[in-house]
Coordinates of N, CA and C and ligand atoms in Angstrom, one line a residue:
M106 N -11.6 -23.3 17.2 CA -10.4 -23.5 16.5 C -9.4 -22.4 16.8
H107 N -8.1 -22.7 16.9 CA -7.1 -21.7 17.2 C -6.3 -21.4 15.9
F108 N -6.3 -20.1 15.5 CA -5.5 -19.7 14.4 C -4.2 -19.1 14.9
P109 N -3.1 -19.3 14.2 CA -1.9 -18.6 14.6 C -2.0 -17.1 14.3
E110 N -1.1 -16.4 15.0 CA -1.1 -14.9 14.8 C -0.8 -14.5 13.4
P111 N -1.6 -13.7 12.8 CA -1.3 -13.2 11.4 C 0.0 -12.4 11.4
Q112 N 0.6 -12.4 10.3 CA 1.9 -11.7 10.3 C 2.1 -10.8 9.2
I113 N 3.0 -9.8 9.4 CA 3.4 -8.8 8.4 C 4.9 -9.0 8.2
T114 N 5.3 -9.3 7.0 CA 6.7 -9.4 6.7 C 7.0 -8.8 5.4
K115 N 8.3 -8.6 5.1 CA 8.7 -8.1 3.8 C 8.3 -9.0 2.7
V116 N 8.0 -8.5 1.5 CA 7.7 -9.4 0.4 C 9.0 -10.0 -0.1
S117 N 9.0 -11.3 -0.4 CA 10.3 -11.9 -0.9 C 10.1 -12.3 -2.4
I118 N 11.2 -12.6 -3.0 CA 11.3 -13.0 -4.4 C 10.2 -14.1 -4.7
K119 N 10.0 -15.0 -3.7 CA 9.1 -16.1 -3.9 C 7.7 -15.6 -4.1
D120 N 7.4 -14.4 -3.6 CA 6.0 -13.9 -3.7 C 5.7 -13.2 -5.0
A121 N 6.7 -13.0 -5.8 CA 6.6 -12.1 -7.0 C 5.5 -12.5 -7.9
E122 N 5.4 -13.8 -8.1 CA 4.3 -14.3 -9.1 C 2.9 -14.0 -8.5
T123 N 2.7 -14.3 -7.3 CA 1.4 -14.1 -6.6 C 1.0 -12.7 -6.6
L124 N 2.0 -11.9 -6.3 CA 1.8 -10.4 -6.3 C 1.4 -9.9 -7.7
N125 N 2.1 -10.4 -8.6 CA 1.9 -10.0 -10.0 C 0.4 -10.3 -10.4
D126 N 0.0 -11.5 -10.0 CA -1.4 -11.9 -10.3 C -2.4 -11.0 -9.7
I127 N -2.2 -10.6 -8.5 CA -3.1 -9.7 -7.8 C -3.1 -8.3 -8.4
I128 N -1.9 -7.8 -8.7 CA -1.8 -6.5 -9.3 C -2.4 -6.4 -10.7
E129 N -2.3 -7.5 -11.5 CA -2.9 -7.5 -12.8 C -4.4 -7.4 -12.7
E130 N -4.9 -8.1 -11.7 CA -6.4 -8.1 -11.5 C -6.9 -6.9 -10.8
E131 N -6.3 -6.4 -9.8 CA -6.8 -5.3 -9.0 C -6.4 -3.9 -9.5
F132 N -5.2 -3.8 -10.1 CA -4.7 -2.5 -10.6 C -4.4 -2.6 -12.0
P133 N -5.4 -2.9 -12.9 CA -5.1 -3.2 -14.3 C -4.5 -2.0 -15.1
Y134 N -4.7 -0.8 -14.5 CA -4.1 0.4 -15.2 C -2.6 0.5 -15.0
T135 N -2.0 -0.3 -14.1 CA -0.6 -0.3 -14.0 C 0.0 -1.4 -14.8
S136 N 1.1 -1.3 -15.4 CA 1.6 -2.4 -16.2 C 3.0 -2.9 -15.6
F137 N 3.0 -3.9 -14.9 CA 4.2 -4.4 -14.3 C 4.4 -5.9 -14.7
S138 N 5.6 -6.4 -14.7 CA 5.8 -7.8 -15.0 C 6.4 -8.3 -13.7
V139 N 6.5 -9.7 -13.6 CA 7.1 -10.3 -12.5 C 8.6 -9.8 -12.3
E140 N 9.2 -9.6 -13.4 CA 10.6 -9.1 -13.4 C 10.7 -7.7 -12.8
D141 N 9.7 -6.8 -13.1 CA 9.7 -5.5 -12.5 C 9.5 -5.6 -11.0
I142 N 8.7 -6.5 -10.5 CA 8.5 -6.7 -9.1 C 9.8 -7.1 -8.4
K143 N 10.5 -8.1 -9.1 CA 11.7 -8.6 -8.5 C 12.8 -7.4 -8.5
K144 N 12.8 -6.6 -9.5 CA 13.7 -5.4 -9.5 C 13.4 -4.5 -8.3
K145 N 12.1 -4.3 -8.1 CA 11.7 -3.4 -7.0 C 12.2 -4.0 -5.6
L146 N 12.1 -5.3 -5.5 CA 12.5 -5.9 -4.2 C 14.0 -5.7 -3.9
K147 N 14.7 -5.4 -5.0 CA 16.2 -5.2 -4.8 C 16.5 -3.7 -4.6
N148 N 15.5 -2.9 -4.9 CA 15.7 -1.4 -4.9 C 15.4 -0.9 -3.5
K149 N 16.3 -0.2 -2.8 CA 16.1 0.3 -1.5 C 15.1 1.4 -1.4
N150 N 14.7 2.0 -2.5 CA 13.7 3.0 -2.5 C 12.2 2.4 -2.5
F151 N 12.1 1.1 -2.6 CA 10.8 0.5 -2.6 C 10.7 -0.3 -1.3
F152 N 9.6 -0.3 -0.7 CA 9.3 -1.0 0.5 C 8.0 -1.8 0.3
L153 N 8.2 -3.1 0.2 CA 7.0 -3.9 -0.1 C 6.8 -4.9 1.1
I154 N 5.6 -4.9 1.7 CA 5.3 -5.8 2.8 C 4.0 -6.5 2.5
K155 N 3.9 -7.7 3.1 CA 2.8 -8.5 2.9 C 2.2 -8.9 4.3
H156 N 0.9 -9.2 4.2 CA 0.3 -9.8 5.4 C 0.0 -11.2 5.0
H157 N 0.3 -12.1 5.9 CA 0.0 -13.5 5.5 C -0.4 -14.3 6.7
Q158 N -1.2 -15.3 6.4 CA -1.7 -16.3 7.5 C -1.1 -17.6 7.0
K159 N -0.1 -18.1 7.8 CA 0.7 -19.2 7.3 C 1.2 -18.9 6.0
N160 N 1.0 -19.7 4.9 CA 1.6 -19.3 3.6 C 0.6 -18.7 2.7
I161 N -0.6 -18.2 3.2 CA -1.6 -17.6 2.3 C -1.3 -16.1 2.4
L162 N -1.1 -15.5 1.2 CA -0.9 -14.0 1.2 C -2.3 -13.4 1.2
T163 N -2.6 -12.6 2.3 CA -3.9 -12.1 2.5 C -3.9 -10.6 2.1
G164 N -2.8 -9.9 2.1 CA -2.7 -8.5 1.7 C -1.3 -8.0 1.5
F165 N -1.2 -6.9 0.8 CA 0.1 -6.3 0.7 C 0.1 -4.8 0.6
A166 N 1.2 -4.2 0.7 CA 1.3 -2.7 0.5 C 2.7 -2.4 0.0
E167 N 2.7 -1.3 -0.9 CA 3.9 -0.9 -1.5 C 4.1 0.6 -1.3
A168 N 5.3 0.9 -0.8 CA 5.7 2.3 -0.6 C 6.9 2.6 -1.4
E169 N 7.0 3.8 -2.0 CA 8.2 4.2 -2.8 C 8.8 5.5 -2.2
F170 N 10.0 5.5 -1.9 CA 10.7 6.6 -1.3 C 11.3 7.5 -2.4
F171 N 11.2 8.8 -2.2 CA 11.8 9.8 -3.1 C 12.7 10.7 -2.2
P172 N 13.9 10.2 -1.9 CA 14.8 10.9 -0.9 C 15.0 12.4 -1.3
K173 N 15.2 12.7 -2.6 CA 15.5 14.1 -2.9 C 14.3 15.0 -2.6
K174 N 13.1 14.5 -2.8 CA 11.9 15.3 -2.5 C 11.5 15.1 -1.0
E175 N 12.2 14.3 -0.3 CA 12.0 14.0 1.1 C 10.5 13.5 1.4
E176 N 10.1 12.7 0.4 CA 8.7 12.2 0.5 C 8.7 10.7 0.3
V177 N 7.6 10.1 0.7 CA 7.3 8.7 0.4 C 5.9 8.6 -0.1
R178 N 5.7 7.7 -1.1 CA 4.3 7.6 -1.7 C 3.8 6.2 -1.4
L179 N 2.6 6.0 -0.9 CA 2.0 4.7 -0.8 C 1.5 4.4 -2.2
N180 N 2.1 3.4 -2.9 CA 1.8 3.1 -4.3 C 0.6 2.2 -4.3
A181 N 0.4 1.3 -3.4 CA -0.7 0.3 -3.4 C -0.9 -0.2 -2.0
I182 N -2.2 -0.5 -1.7 CA -2.5 -1.3 -0.5 C -3.7 -2.1 -0.9
F183 N -3.7 -3.4 -0.6 CA -4.7 -4.3 -1.0 C -4.8 -5.4 0.0
V184 N -6.1 -5.8 0.2 CA -6.4 -7.0 1.1 C -7.4 -7.9 0.3
E185 N -7.1 -9.2 0.3 CA -7.9 -10.1 -0.4 C -9.4 -10.0 0.2
E186 N -10.3 -10.1 -0.7 CA -11.7 -9.8 -0.3 C -12.2 -10.6 0.9
A187 N -11.9 -11.8 0.9 CA -12.4 -12.7 2.0 C -11.8 -12.3 3.4
W188 N -10.7 -11.5 3.4 CA -10.0 -11.1 4.6 C -10.3 -9.6 5.0
R189 N -11.1 -9.0 4.3 CA -11.3 -7.5 4.6 C -12.1 -7.3 5.8
G190 N -12.0 -6.2 6.4 CA -12.8 -5.8 7.6 C -12.2 -6.4 8.9
Q191 N -10.9 -6.8 8.8 CA -10.3 -7.4 10.0 C -9.0 -6.6 10.4
R192 N -9.0 -5.3 10.0 CA -7.9 -4.4 10.3 C -6.6 -4.8 9.6
I193 N -6.6 -5.6 8.6 CA -5.3 -6.0 8.0 C -4.7 -4.8 7.3
A194 N -5.5 -4.0 6.6 CA -5.0 -2.8 5.9 C -4.5 -1.8 6.9
T195 N -5.2 -1.7 8.1 CA -4.7 -0.8 9.1 C -3.3 -1.2 9.6
H196 N -3.1 -2.5 9.8 CA -1.8 -3.0 10.3 C -0.7 -2.7 9.2
L197 N -1.1 -3.0 8.0 CA -0.1 -2.8 6.9 C 0.3 -1.3 6.8
L198 N -0.7 -0.4 6.9 CA -0.4 1.0 6.8 C 0.3 1.5 8.0
K199 N 0.0 1.0 9.1 CA 0.8 1.4 10.3 C 2.3 1.0 10.2
R200 N 2.5 -0.1 9.5 CA 3.9 -0.6 9.3 C 4.6 0.4 8.3
I201 N 3.9 0.8 7.3 CA 4.5 1.7 6.3 C 4.8 3.0 7.0
I202 N 3.9 3.5 7.8 CA 4.1 4.8 8.5 C 5.3 4.7 9.5
H203 N 5.4 3.5 10.2 CA 6.5 3.3 11.1 C 7.8 3.3 10.3
D204 N 7.8 2.6 9.2 CA 9.1 2.6 8.4 C 9.5 4.0 7.9
A205 N 8.4 4.7 7.4 CA 8.7 6.1 6.9 C 9.3 6.9 8.0
K206 N 8.9 6.8 9.3 CA 9.4 7.6 10.4 C 10.8 7.2 10.7
R207 N 11.2 6.0 10.4 CA 12.5 5.5 10.7 C 13.6 6.0 9.7
R208 N 13.1 6.3 8.5 CA 14.0 6.8 7.5 C 14.4 8.3 7.7
K209 N 15.6 8.6 7.6 CA 16.1 9.9 7.8 C 15.6 10.8 6.6
G210 N 15.3 12.0 6.9 CA 15.0 13.0 5.8 C 13.7 12.7 5.0
I211 N 12.8 12.0 5.6 CA 11.5 11.9 5.0 C 10.4 12.6 5.8
Y212 N 9.7 13.6 5.2 CA 8.9 14.4 6.0 C 7.4 14.3 5.5
K213 N 7.1 13.6 4.5 CA 5.7 13.5 4.0 C 5.4 12.1 3.4
L214 N 4.3 11.7 3.8 CA 3.8 10.4 3.2 C 2.5 10.8 2.4
F215 N 2.4 10.4 1.2 CA 1.2 10.8 0.4 C 0.8 9.6 -0.5
L216 N -0.4 9.7 -1.0 CA -1.0 8.7 -1.8 C -2.1 9.2 -2.8
L217 N -2.4 8.5 -3.8 CA -3.4 8.8 -4.7 C -4.6 7.8 -4.5
V218 N -5.8 8.4 -4.5 CA -7.0 7.5 -4.3 C -8.1 8.0 -5.1
K219 N -8.8 7.1 -5.7 CA -10.0 7.5 -6.5 C -11.0 8.2 -5.6
E220 N -11.6 9.2 -6.1 CA -12.5 10.0 -5.3 C -13.7 9.1 -4.8
S221 N -14.0 8.1 -5.6 CA -15.2 7.2 -5.3 C -14.8 6.1 -4.3
N222 N -13.5 6.0 -3.9 CA -13.1 4.8 -3.1 C -13.3 5.2 -1.6
R223 N -14.6 5.2 -1.2 CA -14.9 5.7 0.2 C -14.2 4.8 1.3
G224 N -14.2 3.5 1.0 CA -13.6 2.6 2.0 C -12.2 2.9 2.3
A225 N -11.4 3.1 1.2 CA -10.0 3.4 1.4 C -9.8 4.8 2.1
K226 N -10.7 5.7 1.7 CA -10.5 7.1 2.2 C -10.8 7.1 3.8
H227 N -11.8 6.2 4.1 CA -12.1 6.1 5.6 C -10.9 5.6 6.3
L228 N -10.3 4.6 5.7 CA -9.1 4.0 6.3 C -7.9 5.0 6.5
Y229 N -7.7 5.8 5.4 CA -6.6 6.8 5.4 C -6.9 7.9 6.5
K230 N -8.2 8.3 6.5 CA -8.5 9.3 7.5 C -8.3 8.9 8.9
K231 N -8.7 7.6 9.2 CA -8.5 7.0 10.5 C -7.0 7.0 10.9
L232 N -6.1 6.8 9.9 CA -4.7 6.7 10.3 C -4.0 8.1 10.2
G233 N -4.8 9.2 10.0 CA -4.2 10.5 10.1 C -3.9 11.2 8.8
F234 N -4.3 10.6 7.6 CA -4.1 11.3 6.4 C -5.2 12.4 6.2
E235 N -4.8 13.4 5.4 CA -5.8 14.4 5.1 C -5.9 14.7 3.6
F236 N -7.1 15.0 3.2 CA -7.2 15.4 1.8 C -6.3 16.6 1.5
E237 N -5.5 16.5 0.4 CA -4.6 17.6 0.0 C -5.1 18.4 -1.2
K238 N -5.4 17.6 -2.3 CA -5.9 18.3 -3.5 C -6.4 17.2 -4.5
I239 N -7.0 17.7 -5.5 CA -7.4 16.9 -6.6 C -6.2 16.7 -7.5
H240 N -5.9 15.4 -7.9 CA -4.7 15.1 -8.7 C -5.0 15.7 -10.1
D241 N -3.8 16.0 -10.8 CA -4.0 16.6 -12.1 C -4.3 15.7 -13.2
K242 N -4.3 14.4 -12.9 CA -4.7 13.4 -14.0 C -5.8 12.5 -13.5
E243 N -6.6 12.0 -14.4 CA -7.7 11.0 -14.0 C -7.1 9.6 -14.2
L244 N -7.8 8.7 -13.6 CA -7.3 7.3 -13.7 C -8.6 6.5 -14.0
D245 N -8.5 5.7 -15.1 CA -9.7 4.9 -15.4 C -11.0 5.8 -15.6
E246 N -10.8 7.0 -16.1 CA -11.8 8.0 -16.2 C -12.4 8.4 -14.8
S247 N -11.7 8.2 -13.8 CA -12.2 8.6 -12.5 C -11.4 9.8 -11.9
I248 N -12.0 10.6 -11.1 CA -11.3 11.7 -10.5 C -10.4 11.1 -9.4
V249 N -9.2 11.6 -9.3 CA -8.3 11.0 -8.3 C -7.9 12.1 -7.3
E250 N -7.8 11.8 -6.0 CA -7.4 12.7 -5.0 C -6.0 12.4 -4.4
V251 N -5.4 13.5 -3.9 CA -4.1 13.3 -3.2 C -4.4 13.5 -1.8
W252 N -4.0 12.5 -1.0 CA -4.1 12.5 0.5 C -2.7 12.5 1.1
S253 N -2.4 13.1 2.2 CA -1.1 13.1 2.7 C -1.0 13.3 4.2
M254 N 0.1 13.0 4.8 CA 0.3 13.2 6.2 C 1.8 13.6 6.4
G255 N 2.0 14.5 7.4 CA 3.4 14.8 7.8 C 4.1 13.7 8.5
I256 N 5.3 13.5 8.3 CA 6.1 12.5 9.0 C 7.1 13.2 9.9
V257 N 7.0 13.0 11.3 CA 7.9 13.6 12.2 C 8.7 12.6 13.0
Ligands
COA134 C1 -9.3 -0.6 1.1 C2 -8.8 -1.9 1.7 C3 -7.3 -2.0 1.6 C4 -9.3 -2.0 3.2 O1 -8.8 -3.2 3.8 P1 -9.3 -3.8 5.1 O2 -8.3 -4.7 5.7 O3 -10.7 -4.3 5.0 O4 -9.4 -2.5 6.0 P2 -9.5 -2.4 7.6 O5 -10.2 -3.6 8.2 O6 -8.1 -2.1 8.2 O7 -10.4 -1.1 7.8 C5 -10.0 0.1 8.4 C6 -11.2 1.1 8.5 O8 -11.6 1.4 7.1 C7 -13.0 1.0 7.0 N1 -13.2 0.4 5.7 C8 -12.4 -0.4 5.0 N2 -12.9 -0.8 3.8 C9 -14.1 -0.1 3.8 C10 -15.2 -0.1 2.8 N3 -15.1 -0.8 1.6 N4 -16.3 0.6 3.1 C11 -16.4 1.3 4.2 N5 -15.4 1.3 5.2 C12 -14.3 0.6 4.9 C13 -13.2 -0.1 8.0 O9 -14.6 -0.1 8.4 C14 -12.4 0.5 9.2 O10 -13.0 1.5 9.8 P3 -13.6 1.4 11.3 O11 -12.5 1.1 12.2 O12 -14.3 2.7 11.5 O13 -14.6 0.2 11.2 C15 -9.5 -3.1 1.0 O14 -10.9 -2.9 0.9 C16 -9.0 -3.3 -0.5 O15 -8.0 -4.1 -0.7 N6 -9.7 -2.7 -1.5 C17 -9.3 -2.9 -2.9 C18 -8.0 -2.2 -3.2 C19 -8.1 -0.7 -2.9 O16 -9.1 0.0 -3.1 N7 -7.0 -0.2 -2.4 C20 -6.8 1.3 -2.1 C21 -6.4 1.9 -3.4 S1 -6.0 3.6 -3.1

């Protein structure tokens, strides 16, 4: 069977509900509404991309730019369970890095990750992130690490 090429595109207003369902389930410690997501989509300091196979949303990533601090933070990266292990997160993250490099005055990309999330840390390391420090707050009673990379 032939599958069409999977694609990465910007998240659109039409995806807001689906994204909200995923975020509520996967990142319950964050509290966003569909309206919040729609607001983010209109805000140039947020960059939300999705990976999709035809009309099925298979993964997404969100980056937030802090121009004054000259930094960008990866706020979330997620791939639907059935689609994991196919380099989808790698492609999403490469797109985020590519976009960060294109923005003027951004010199650092960083993220927070639970110390126990070995899979995600493996992915970050492969793409050039390095452990920076232990974050000053816990999340879900878990230790959180800060990982970062320089953007040139
Ligand atoms: C982490 C996550 C985004 C990875 O998505 P994915 O599309 O399966 O990742 P990739 O296929 O691009 O994997 C890239 C590398 O990371 C490794 N990896 C990914 N998930 C892993 C896991 N759970 N355990 C071990 N290694 C893992 C892959 O093996 C691959 O390394 P390799 O090239 O040496 O084989 C996905 O598991 C997920 O959505 N998890 C839940 C949400 C989450 O934890 N997000 C991160 C929050 S900080």
